[in-house]
């Protein structure tokens, strides 16, 4: 894993307790009582069996929360971008008057990197078939990244993304002991440094097929397709005298890289997409709330602008660096998922 939030362990807290007593008209303070110090739990090394138990625990706990329609409970088993998507899903279900989806999982393939025993955060990726309960035709392959930030924490799902219909899942290499190999942040053997894969995708989404970044990443529905979608949306908005701005940016969430066969890499990560639909001319009617954001707003536009933020999860295959530019394979997207997770209709700014 290449970028994580640092976890600061809290020290023991001493709580002085004083009790006043009366004796012969005088008040005496009893000795200060300190709470006994507690030692933090010992680190548990990450093994394939630990990952298997963590995955099964998550599946069980997730279903309990979704069955009960308990958003708060569901959020205790997620973190980062997956928390945002989970909260948005519960809100949409409540808005539509529908029960929250429940999932059925198959047997997972677990990609567990060999980490130092005392190193945190720990992480692993699961590749598994998932379908919506009661809808067998909905079965899709899902890549799920789990994280444990400290010995006192519990495993949480930080990212889940769905394999694209015609995409082949890259084959992650597993050694004789059942461990995968984690990629370094700036692995020089790959075409794109793992930490830069998201930035390359965002650049193509902003600049289109003529972008320099398109020389190292293939055209896809979530690369040049994003560019074309935004272009069409801007034209549609312009016909209504509205201005649409779309921007893709990096997130502060962790991303993960695993070595694949033949020297390539599988990189899973997140991006934000922010949009602003603005009626700059006071005579222009206020913009309408996009359908995909209705459940996040109260149905009114106070000012002349509607802003949204989407949390998007991806997986990409990053090929080994070729000897010559002509023979060099391109990186390509293999999985995506996401939704609008935030919306606002800010009032008109006073001059």
mmCIF file of C-alpha atoms in Angstrom:
data_model
loop_
_atom_site.group_PDB
_atom_site.id
_atom_site.type_symbol
_atom_site.label_atom_id
_atom_site.label_comp_id
_atom_site.label_asym_id
_atom_site.label_seq_id
_atom_site.Cartn_x
_atom_site.Cartn_y
_atom_site.Cartn_z
ATOM 1 C CA UNK A 1 0.000 0.000 0.000
ATOM 2 C CA UNK A 2 1.352 3.419 -0.935
ATOM 3 C CA UNK A 3 -0.414 6.131 0.945
ATOM 4 C CA UNK A 4 -2.256 6.015 4.211
ATOM 5 C CA UNK A 5 -3.397 8.266 7.026
ATOM 6 C CA UNK A 6 -1.012 8.020 9.952
ATOM 7 C CA UNK A 7 -2.537 6.607 13.103
ATOM 8 C CA UNK A 8 -1.591 8.249 16.386
ATOM 9 C CA UNK A 9 -1.877 5.926 19.353
ATOM 10 C CA UNK A 10 -3.386 7.562 22.393
ATOM 11 C CA UNK A 11 -1.486 7.234 25.642
ATOM 12 C CA UNK A 12 -3.059 6.138 28.897
ATOM 13 C CA UNK A 13 -5.183 8.785 30.561
ATOM 14 C CA UNK A 14 -4.831 9.344 34.296
ATOM 15 C CA UNK A 15 -7.975 10.667 35.954
ATOM 16 C CA UNK A 16 -7.474 12.178 39.430
ATOM 17 C CA UNK A 17 -10.419 11.638 41.723
ATOM 18 C CA UNK A 18 -10.589 13.738 44.933
ATOM 19 C CA UNK A 19 -13.155 13.298 47.642
ATOM 20 C CA UNK A 20 -13.656 15.900 50.387
ATOM 21 C CA UNK A 21 -14.466 14.742 53.945
ATOM 22 C CA UNK A 22 -15.292 16.627 57.117
ATOM 23 C CA UNK A 23 -13.458 15.994 60.386
ATOM 24 C CA UNK A 24 -13.497 18.398 63.293
ATOM 25 C CA UNK A 25 -14.672 21.202 61.000
ATOM 26 C CA UNK A 26 -11.829 20.733 58.577
ATOM 27 C CA UNK A 27 -11.882 19.492 55.012
ATOM 28 C CA UNK A 28 -9.262 16.963 54.039
ATOM 29 C CA UNK A 29 -8.456 15.826 50.501
ATOM 30 C CA UNK A 30 -8.057 12.119 50.076
ATOM 31 C CA UNK A 31 -5.080 10.815 48.078
ATOM 32 C CA UNK A 32 -5.384 11.049 44.277
ATOM 33 C CA UNK A 33 -6.439 7.765 42.713
ATOM 34 C CA UNK A 34 -5.018 7.008 39.274
ATOM 35 C CA UNK A 35 -6.674 4.659 36.835
ATOM 36 C CA UNK A 36 -4.463 1.664 36.053
ATOM 37 C CA UNK A 37 -2.551 1.882 32.815
ATOM 38 C CA UNK A 38 -3.704 -0.443 30.062
ATOM 39 C CA UNK A 39 -1.380 -1.851 27.468
ATOM 40 C CA UNK A 40 -2.398 -1.648 23.817
ATOM 41 C CA UNK A 41 -3.241 -4.998 22.235
ATOM 42 C CA UNK A 42 -0.382 -6.848 20.633
ATOM 43 C CA UNK A 43 -0.205 -6.588 16.832
ATOM 44 C CA UNK A 44 -1.606 -9.585 14.970
ATOM 45 C CA UNK A 45 0.421 -10.444 11.847
ATOM 46 C CA UNK A 46 -1.560 -10.312 8.611
ATOM 47 C CA UNK A 47 -1.941 -13.783 7.113
ATOM 48 C CA UNK A 48 -4.296 -15.251 4.499
ATOM 49 C CA UNK A 49 -6.299 -16.818 7.345
ATOM 50 C CA UNK A 50 -6.632 -13.447 9.116
ATOM 51 C CA UNK A 51 -7.836 -11.927 5.842
ATOM 52 C CA UNK A 52 -10.328 -14.768 5.342
ATOM 53 C CA UNK A 53 -11.768 -14.199 8.814
ATOM 54 C CA UNK A 54 -11.916 -10.431 8.268
ATOM 55 C CA UNK A 55 -13.778 -10.852 4.984
ATOM 56 C CA UNK A 56 -16.332 -13.274 6.433
ATOM 57 C CA UNK A 57 -16.886 -11.058 9.466
ATOM 58 C CA UNK A 58 -17.519 -8.073 7.211
ATOM 59 C CA UNK A 59 -20.007 -9.972 5.028
ATOM 60 C CA UNK A 60 -21.982 -11.069 8.084
ATOM 61 C CA UNK A 61 -21.966 -7.672 9.777
ATOM 62 C CA UNK A 62 -22.824 -5.838 6.569
ATOM 63 C CA UNK A 63 -25.887 -8.000 6.057
ATOM 64 C CA UNK A 64 -27.053 -7.446 9.630
ATOM 65 C CA UNK A 65 -26.859 -3.669 9.143
ATOM 66 C CA UNK A 66 -28.558 -3.690 5.739
ATOM 67 C CA UNK A 67 -31.300 -6.058 6.883
ATOM 68 C CA UNK A 68 -32.088 -3.726 9.776
ATOM 69 C CA UNK A 69 -31.785 -0.621 7.600
ATOM 70 C CA UNK A 70 -29.307 0.672 10.179
ATOM 71 C CA UNK A 71 -27.070 3.229 8.460
ATOM 72 C CA UNK A 72 -25.047 3.991 11.576
ATOM 73 C CA UNK A 73 -24.216 0.326 12.076
ATOM 74 C CA UNK A 74 -23.322 -0.087 8.392
ATOM 75 C CA UNK A 75 -20.918 2.845 8.602
ATOM 76 C CA UNK A 76 -18.989 1.219 11.464
ATOM 77 C CA UNK A 77 -17.769 -1.433 9.008
ATOM 78 C CA UNK A 78 -16.635 1.008 6.303
ATOM 79 C CA UNK A 79 -14.189 3.884 5.977
ATOM 80 C CA UNK A 80 -13.029 6.577 3.555
ATOM 81 C CA UNK A 81 -14.812 6.640 0.194
ATOM 82 C CA UNK A 82 -16.840 3.519 0.952
ATOM 83 C CA UNK A 83 -18.377 5.284 3.953
ATOM 84 C CA UNK A 84 -19.478 8.144 1.705
ATOM 85 C CA UNK A 85 -21.033 5.766 -0.815
ATOM 86 C CA UNK A 86 -22.733 3.726 1.901
ATOM 87 C CA UNK A 87 -24.280 6.810 3.501
ATOM 88 C CA UNK A 88 -25.514 8.038 0.100
ATOM 89 C CA UNK A 89 -27.014 4.621 -0.676
ATOM 90 C CA UNK A 90 -28.969 4.550 2.586
ATOM 91 C CA UNK A 91 -30.264 8.077 1.951
ATOM 92 C CA UNK A 92 -31.376 7.194 -1.566
ATOM 93 C CA UNK A 93 -33.197 4.089 -0.360
ATOM 94 C CA UNK A 94 -35.016 6.158 2.271
ATOM 95 C CA UNK A 95 -35.855 8.836 -0.306
ATOM 96 C CA UNK A 96 -37.248 6.271 -2.740
ATOM 97 C CA UNK A 97 -39.032 4.315 -0.018
ATOM 98 C CA UNK A 98 -37.106 1.144 -0.868
ATOM 99 C CA UNK A 99 -35.185 -1.270 1.360
ATOM 100 C CA UNK A 100 -31.415 -1.017 1.195
ATOM 101 C CA UNK A 101 -29.846 -3.607 -1.083
ATOM 102 C CA UNK A 102 -28.554 -6.796 0.497
ATOM 103 C CA UNK A 103 -25.762 -8.769 -1.122
ATOM 104 C CA UNK A 104 -24.892 -12.409 -1.639
ATOM 105 C CA UNK A 105 -21.174 -13.217 -1.959
ATOM 106 C CA UNK A 106 -19.348 -16.142 -3.516
ATOM 107 C CA UNK A 107 -16.019 -17.567 -2.432
ATOM 108 C CA UNK A 108 -13.379 -14.824 -2.596
ATOM 109 C CA UNK A 109 -9.861 -14.788 -3.953
ATOM 110 C CA UNK A 110 -7.763 -12.996 -1.360
ATOM 111 C CA UNK A 111 -4.723 -10.943 -2.304
ATOM 112 C CA UNK A 112 -2.793 -10.586 0.936
ATOM 113 C CA UNK A 113 0.523 -8.697 0.828
ATOM 114 C CA UNK A 114 3.403 -9.809 3.022
ATOM 115 C CA UNK A 115 3.809 -6.982 5.536
ATOM 116 C CA UNK A 116 6.032 -6.475 8.551
ATOM 117 C CA UNK A 117 4.352 -8.000 11.603
ATOM 118 C CA UNK A 118 4.168 -4.740 13.570
ATOM 119 C CA UNK A 119 3.451 -2.494 10.579
ATOM 120 C CA UNK A 120 0.156 -0.640 10.322
ATOM 121 C CA UNK A 121 -2.000 -0.041 8.471
ATOM 122 C CA UNK A 122 -2.590 -3.588 7.271
ATOM 123 C CA UNK A 123 -4.597 -4.224 4.103
ATOM 124 C CA UNK A 124 -5.690 -6.804 1.587
ATOM 125 C CA UNK A 125 -7.854 -7.004 -1.531
ATOM 126 C CA UNK A 126 -10.646 -9.514 -2.154
ATOM 127 C CA UNK A 127 -11.925 -10.463 -5.601
ATOM 128 C CA UNK A 128 -15.370 -12.011 -5.330
ATOM 129 C CA UNK A 129 -18.654 -12.587 -7.146
ATOM 130 C CA UNK A 130 -21.460 -10.478 -5.650
ATOM 131 C CA UNK A 131 -25.144 -10.277 -6.481
ATOM 132 C CA UNK A 132 -28.107 -8.406 -5.056
ATOM 133 C CA UNK A 133 -30.254 -10.675 -2.907
ATOM 134 C CA UNK A 134 -33.188 -11.954 -4.942
ATOM 135 C CA UNK A 135 -31.648 -10.885 -8.266
ATOM 136 C CA UNK A 136 -29.422 -13.689 -9.526
ATOM 137 C CA UNK A 137 -28.904 -11.903 -12.851
ATOM 138 C CA UNK A 138 -27.186 -9.049 -11.019
ATOM 139 C CA UNK A 139 -24.042 -11.102 -10.272
ATOM 140 C CA UNK A 140 -20.839 -9.145 -10.926
ATOM 141 C CA UNK A 141 -17.197 -9.530 -10.002
ATOM 142 C CA UNK A 142 -16.165 -7.033 -7.339
ATOM 143 C CA UNK A 143 -12.756 -5.936 -6.061
ATOM 144 C CA UNK A 144 -12.908 -4.989 -2.382
ATOM 145 C CA UNK A 145 -10.063 -3.385 -0.416
ATOM 146 C CA UNK A 146 -10.008 -3.775 3.372
ATOM 147 C CA UNK A 147 -7.888 -1.844 5.855
ATOM 148 C CA UNK A 148 -6.872 -2.158 9.514
ATOM 149 C CA UNK A 149 -5.300 1.047 10.779
ATOM 150 C CA UNK A 150 -4.147 -0.151 14.196
ATOM 151 C CA UNK A 151 -4.148 -3.042 16.637
ATOM 152 C CA UNK A 152 -7.045 -1.475 18.554
ATOM 153 C CA UNK A 153 -9.159 -0.964 15.421
ATOM 154 C CA UNK A 154 -11.239 -3.463 13.434
ATOM 155 C CA UNK A 155 -11.141 -4.300 9.749
ATOM 156 C CA UNK A 156 -13.162 -1.988 7.500
ATOM 157 C CA UNK A 157 -14.071 -1.922 3.829
ATOM 158 C CA UNK A 158 -12.431 1.171 2.367
ATOM 159 C CA UNK A 159 -13.115 0.640 -1.345
ATOM 160 C CA UNK A 160 -15.259 -1.555 -3.603
ATOM 161 C CA UNK A 161 -15.330 -1.412 -7.386
ATOM 162 C CA UNK A 162 -17.102 -3.526 -10.026
ATOM 163 C CA UNK A 163 -15.306 -5.311 -12.856
ATOM 164 C CA UNK A 164 -16.377 -3.908 -16.220
ATOM 165 C CA UNK A 165 -18.513 -6.149 -18.430
ATOM 166 C CA UNK A 166 -15.855 -7.069 -20.998
ATOM 167 C CA UNK A 167 -12.789 -6.621 -18.822
ATOM 168 C CA UNK A 168 -10.518 -9.457 -17.763
ATOM 169 C CA UNK A 169 -9.329 -9.372 -14.200
ATOM 170 C CA UNK A 170 -5.519 -9.132 -14.063
ATOM 171 C CA UNK A 171 -3.924 -12.225 -12.516
ATOM 172 C CA UNK A 172 -2.257 -11.256 -9.258
ATOM 173 C CA UNK A 173 0.827 -13.337 -8.493
ATOM 174 C CA UNK A 174 0.655 -15.455 -5.340
ATOM 175 C CA UNK A 175 3.703 -17.143 -3.807
ATOM 176 C CA UNK A 176 3.895 -20.642 -2.346
ATOM 177 C CA UNK A 177 2.853 -19.342 1.086
ATOM 178 C CA UNK A 178 -0.256 -17.655 -0.257
ATOM 179 C CA UNK A 179 1.001 -14.057 -0.257
ATOM 180 C CA UNK A 180 0.788 -11.391 -2.953
ATOM 181 C CA UNK A 181 3.421 -8.716 -3.601
ATOM 182 C CA UNK A 182 2.601 -5.102 -2.847
ATOM 183 C CA UNK A 183 3.768 -2.471 -5.330
ATOM 184 C CA UNK A 184 5.839 0.456 -4.181
ATOM 185 C CA UNK A 185 4.508 3.957 -4.698
ATOM 186 C CA UNK A 186 6.994 4.763 -7.457
ATOM 187 C CA UNK A 187 7.695 1.296 -8.870
ATOM 188 C CA UNK A 188 10.095 1.978 -11.781
ATOM 189 C CA UNK A 189 9.282 -1.271 -13.586
ATOM 190 C CA UNK A 190 5.740 -0.171 -14.481
ATOM 191 C CA UNK A 191 4.596 2.092 -17.291
ATOM 192 C CA UNK A 192 2.892 4.462 -14.836
ATOM 193 C CA UNK A 193 3.975 4.949 -11.248
ATOM 194 C CA UNK A 194 1.157 3.476 -9.107
ATOM 195 C CA UNK A 195 0.602 6.764 -7.315
ATOM 196 C CA UNK A 196 0.082 8.506 -10.689
ATOM 197 C CA UNK A 197 -2.481 6.151 -12.254
ATOM 198 C CA UNK A 198 -5.430 8.163 -10.939
ATOM 199 C CA UNK A 199 -3.888 11.410 -12.129
ATOM 200 C CA UNK A 200 -3.437 10.016 -15.650
ATOM 201 C CA UNK A 201 -7.077 8.973 -15.773
ATOM 202 C CA UNK A 202 -8.247 12.363 -14.468
ATOM 203 C CA UNK A 203 -6.140 14.162 -17.077
ATOM 204 C CA UNK A 204 -7.684 12.174 -19.931
ATOM 205 C CA UNK A 205 -11.160 12.772 -18.520
ATOM 206 C CA UNK A 206 -10.451 16.510 -18.578
ATOM 207 C CA UNK A 207 -8.554 16.791 -21.880
ATOM 208 C CA UNK A 208 -9.889 13.927 -23.996
ATOM 209 C CA UNK A 209 -8.202 11.613 -26.508
ATOM 210 C CA UNK A 210 -5.727 14.269 -27.663
ATOM 211 C CA UNK A 211 -4.228 14.516 -24.196
ATOM 212 C CA UNK A 212 -0.590 13.504 -23.791
ATOM 213 C CA UNK A 213 -1.795 11.193 -21.012
ATOM 214 C CA UNK A 214 -3.752 9.199 -23.614
ATOM 215 C CA UNK A 215 -0.420 7.878 -24.907
ATOM 216 C CA UNK A 216 -0.092 5.670 -21.826
ATOM 217 C CA UNK A 217 -3.730 4.751 -21.064
ATOM 218 C CA UNK A 218 -6.322 3.223 -23.380
ATOM 219 C CA UNK A 219 -9.619 4.841 -24.282
ATOM 220 C CA UNK A 220 -12.450 3.642 -22.055
ATOM 221 C CA UNK A 221 -15.892 4.659 -20.837
ATOM 222 C CA UNK A 222 -14.252 6.114 -17.709
ATOM 223 C CA UNK A 223 -11.377 7.903 -19.476
ATOM 224 C CA UNK A 224 -12.213 9.459 -22.846
ATOM 225 C CA UNK A 225 -15.822 8.466 -22.160
ATOM 226 C CA UNK A 226 -15.914 10.813 -19.187
ATOM 227 C CA UNK A 227 -14.577 13.573 -21.433
ATOM 228 C CA UNK A 228 -17.299 12.976 -24.035
ATOM 229 C CA UNK A 229 -20.024 12.808 -21.366
ATOM 230 C CA UNK A 230 -18.956 16.173 -19.937
ATOM 231 C CA UNK A 231 -18.780 17.699 -23.414
ATOM 232 C CA UNK A 232 -22.349 16.630 -24.206
ATOM 233 C CA UNK A 233 -23.571 17.806 -20.806
ATOM 234 C CA UNK A 234 -22.008 21.248 -21.323
ATOM 235 C CA UNK A 235 -23.755 21.613 -24.696
ATOM 236 C CA UNK A 236 -27.066 20.613 -23.160
ATOM 237 C CA UNK A 237 -26.619 23.119 -20.330
ATOM 238 C CA UNK A 238 -25.648 25.878 -22.752
ATOM 239 C CA UNK A 239 -28.966 25.490 -24.584
ATOM 240 C CA UNK A 240 -30.620 26.437 -21.302
ATOM 241 C CA UNK A 241 -28.242 29.379 -20.804
ATOM 242 C CA UNK A 242 -26.458 27.490 -18.045
ATOM 243 C CA UNK A 243 -22.753 26.889 -17.472
ATOM 244 C CA UNK A 244 -21.533 23.438 -16.442
ATOM 245 C CA UNK A 245 -18.109 22.850 -14.920
ATOM 246 C CA UNK A 246 -16.751 19.323 -14.328
ATOM 247 C CA UNK A 247 -13.494 18.593 -12.517
ATOM 248 C CA UNK A 248 -11.787 15.331 -11.516
ATOM 249 C CA UNK A 249 -9.446 15.415 -8.526
ATOM 250 C CA UNK A 250 -7.493 13.071 -6.275
ATOM 251 C CA UNK A 251 -8.871 11.983 -2.903
ATOM 252 C CA UNK A 252 -7.108 11.709 0.476
ATOM 253 C CA UNK A 253 -8.088 8.032 0.629
ATOM 254 C CA UNK A 254 -5.599 5.154 0.447
ATOM 255 C CA UNK A 255 -4.846 3.350 -2.777
ATOM 256 C CA UNK A 256 -3.443 -0.133 -3.283
ATOM 257 C CA UNK A 257 -1.144 -1.867 -5.764
ATOM 258 C CA UNK A 258 -0.433 -5.560 -6.347
ATOM 259 C CA UNK A 259 2.031 -7.275 -8.659
ATOM 260 C CA UNK A 260 0.452 -9.233 -11.497
ATOM 261 C CA UNK A 261 1.779 -11.897 -13.822
ATOM 262 C CA UNK A 262 4.433 -10.918 -16.361
ATOM 263 C CA UNK A 263 5.579 -7.926 -14.315
ATOM 264 C CA UNK A 264 2.465 -5.751 -14.447
ATOM 265 C CA UNK A 265 0.403 -4.281 -11.641
ATOM 266 C CA UNK A 266 -3.189 -3.986 -10.425
ATOM 267 C CA UNK A 267 -3.926 -0.580 -8.890
ATOM 268 C CA UNK A 268 -7.175 0.242 -7.076
ATOM 269 C CA UNK A 269 -7.915 3.849 -6.084
ATOM 270 C CA UNK A 270 -10.482 6.658 -5.841
ATOM 271 C CA UNK A 271 -11.224 9.977 -7.521
ATOM 272 C CA UNK A 272 -13.650 12.815 -6.849
ATOM 273 C CA UNK A 273 -15.777 14.349 -9.594
ATOM 274 C CA UNK A 274 -17.210 17.768 -8.810
ATOM 275 C CA UNK A 275 -19.766 19.562 -10.964
ATOM 276 C CA UNK A 276 -21.220 23.052 -10.828
ATOM 277 C CA UNK A 277 -24.308 23.965 -12.838
ATOM 278 C CA UNK A 278 -24.646 27.751 -12.809
ATOM 279 C CA UNK A 279 -27.146 30.284 -14.147
ATOM 280 C CA UNK A 280 -24.890 33.312 -14.477
ATOM 281 C CA UNK A 281 -27.525 35.555 -16.082
ATOM 282 C CA UNK A 282 -30.074 36.739 -13.460
ATOM 283 C CA UNK A 283 -32.791 36.427 -16.110
ATOM 284 C CA UNK A 284 -32.032 32.735 -16.607
ATOM 285 C CA UNK A 285 -34.222 30.289 -14.618
ATOM 286 C CA UNK A 286 -32.500 28.536 -11.758
ATOM 287 C CA UNK A 287 -30.883 25.212 -12.688
ATOM 288 C CA UNK A 288 -32.830 22.065 -11.908
ATOM 289 C CA UNK A 289 -31.530 19.580 -9.349
ATOM 290 C CA UNK A 290 -30.018 16.570 -11.155
ATOM 291 C CA UNK A 291 -32.001 13.376 -10.662
ATOM 292 C CA UNK A 292 -28.978 11.568 -9.242
ATOM 293 C CA UNK A 293 -28.693 14.182 -6.462
ATOM 294 C CA UNK A 294 -32.341 14.657 -5.480
ATOM 295 C CA UNK A 295 -32.059 12.436 -2.398
ATOM 296 C CA UNK A 296 -29.257 14.637 -1.038
ATOM 297 C CA UNK A 297 -31.176 17.937 -1.195
ATOM 298 C CA UNK A 298 -34.447 19.324 0.088
ATOM 299 C CA UNK A 299 -35.856 20.015 -3.372
ATOM 300 C CA UNK A 300 -35.145 23.748 -3.543
ATOM 301 C CA UNK A 301 -32.428 25.821 -5.184
ATOM 302 C CA UNK A 302 -31.735 28.852 -3.006
ATOM 303 C CA UNK A 303 -29.349 30.602 -5.347
ATOM 304 C CA UNK A 304 -28.385 30.174 -8.982
ATOM 305 C CA UNK A 305 -26.104 27.144 -8.646
ATOM 306 C CA UNK A 306 -26.217 23.406 -8.012
ATOM 307 C CA UNK A 307 -22.993 21.687 -6.939
ATOM 308 C CA UNK A 308 -22.378 17.942 -6.666
ATOM 309 C CA UNK A 309 -19.508 15.708 -5.639
ATOM 310 C CA UNK A 310 -19.231 12.083 -6.716
ATOM 311 C CA UNK A 311 -16.992 9.505 -5.078
ATOM 312 C CA UNK A 312 -15.636 7.152 -7.733
ATOM 313 C CA UNK A 313 -13.742 3.887 -7.251
ATOM 314 C CA UNK A 314 -11.567 2.317 -9.933
ATOM 315 C CA UNK A 315 -9.148 -0.479 -10.711
ATOM 316 C CA UNK A 316 -6.605 -0.323 -13.525
ATOM 317 C CA UNK A 317 -4.031 -2.646 -15.031
ATOM 318 C CA UNK A 318 -0.615 -0.996 -15.170
ATOM 319 C CA UNK A 319 1.655 -2.863 -17.640
ATOM 320 C CA UNK A 320 5.413 -3.314 -17.350
ATOM 321 C CA UNK A 321 7.490 -0.650 -19.001
ATOM 322 C CA UNK A 322 8.409 -1.622 -22.571
ATOM 323 C CA UNK A 323 11.836 -1.180 -24.153
ATOM 324 C CA UNK A 324 10.534 0.900 -27.031
ATOM 325 C CA UNK A 325 7.643 3.333 -27.315
ATOM 326 C CA UNK A 326 6.261 1.482 -30.343
ATOM 327 C CA UNK A 327 6.062 -1.804 -28.433
ATOM 328 C CA UNK A 328 4.885 -0.310 -25.187
ATOM 329 C CA UNK A 329 1.461 -1.560 -24.036
ATOM 330 C CA UNK A 330 -0.950 0.938 -22.525
ATOM 331 C CA UNK A 331 -2.536 0.867 -19.094
ATOM 332 C CA UNK A 332 -6.256 0.155 -19.147
ATOM 333 C CA UNK A 333 -9.201 0.399 -16.797
ATOM 334 C CA UNK A 334 -10.790 -2.826 -15.543
ATOM 335 C CA UNK A 335 -13.294 -1.782 -12.871
ATOM 336 C CA UNK A 336 -15.356 1.224 -11.795
ATOM 337 C CA UNK A 337 -18.146 2.187 -9.435
ATOM 338 C CA UNK A 338 -19.400 5.295 -7.677
ATOM 339 C CA UNK A 339 -22.238 7.720 -7.083
ATOM 340 C CA UNK A 340 -23.044 11.286 -6.094
ATOM 341 C CA UNK A 341 -22.247 11.537 -2.386
ATOM 342 C CA UNK A 342 -22.660 15.269 -1.743
ATOM 343 C CA UNK A 343 -24.824 18.047 -3.146
ATOM 344 C CA UNK A 344 -25.420 21.713 -2.340
ATOM 345 C CA UNK A 345 -27.377 24.698 -3.625
ATOM 346 C CA UNK A 346 -25.448 27.660 -2.203
ATOM 347 C CA UNK A 347 -27.131 31.067 -1.961
ATOM 348 C CA UNK A 348 -26.085 33.821 -4.322
ATOM 349 C CA UNK A 349 -22.851 35.416 -3.161
ATOM 350 C CA UNK A 350 -23.254 38.998 -2.037
ATOM 351 C CA UNK A 351 -21.032 41.519 -3.850
#
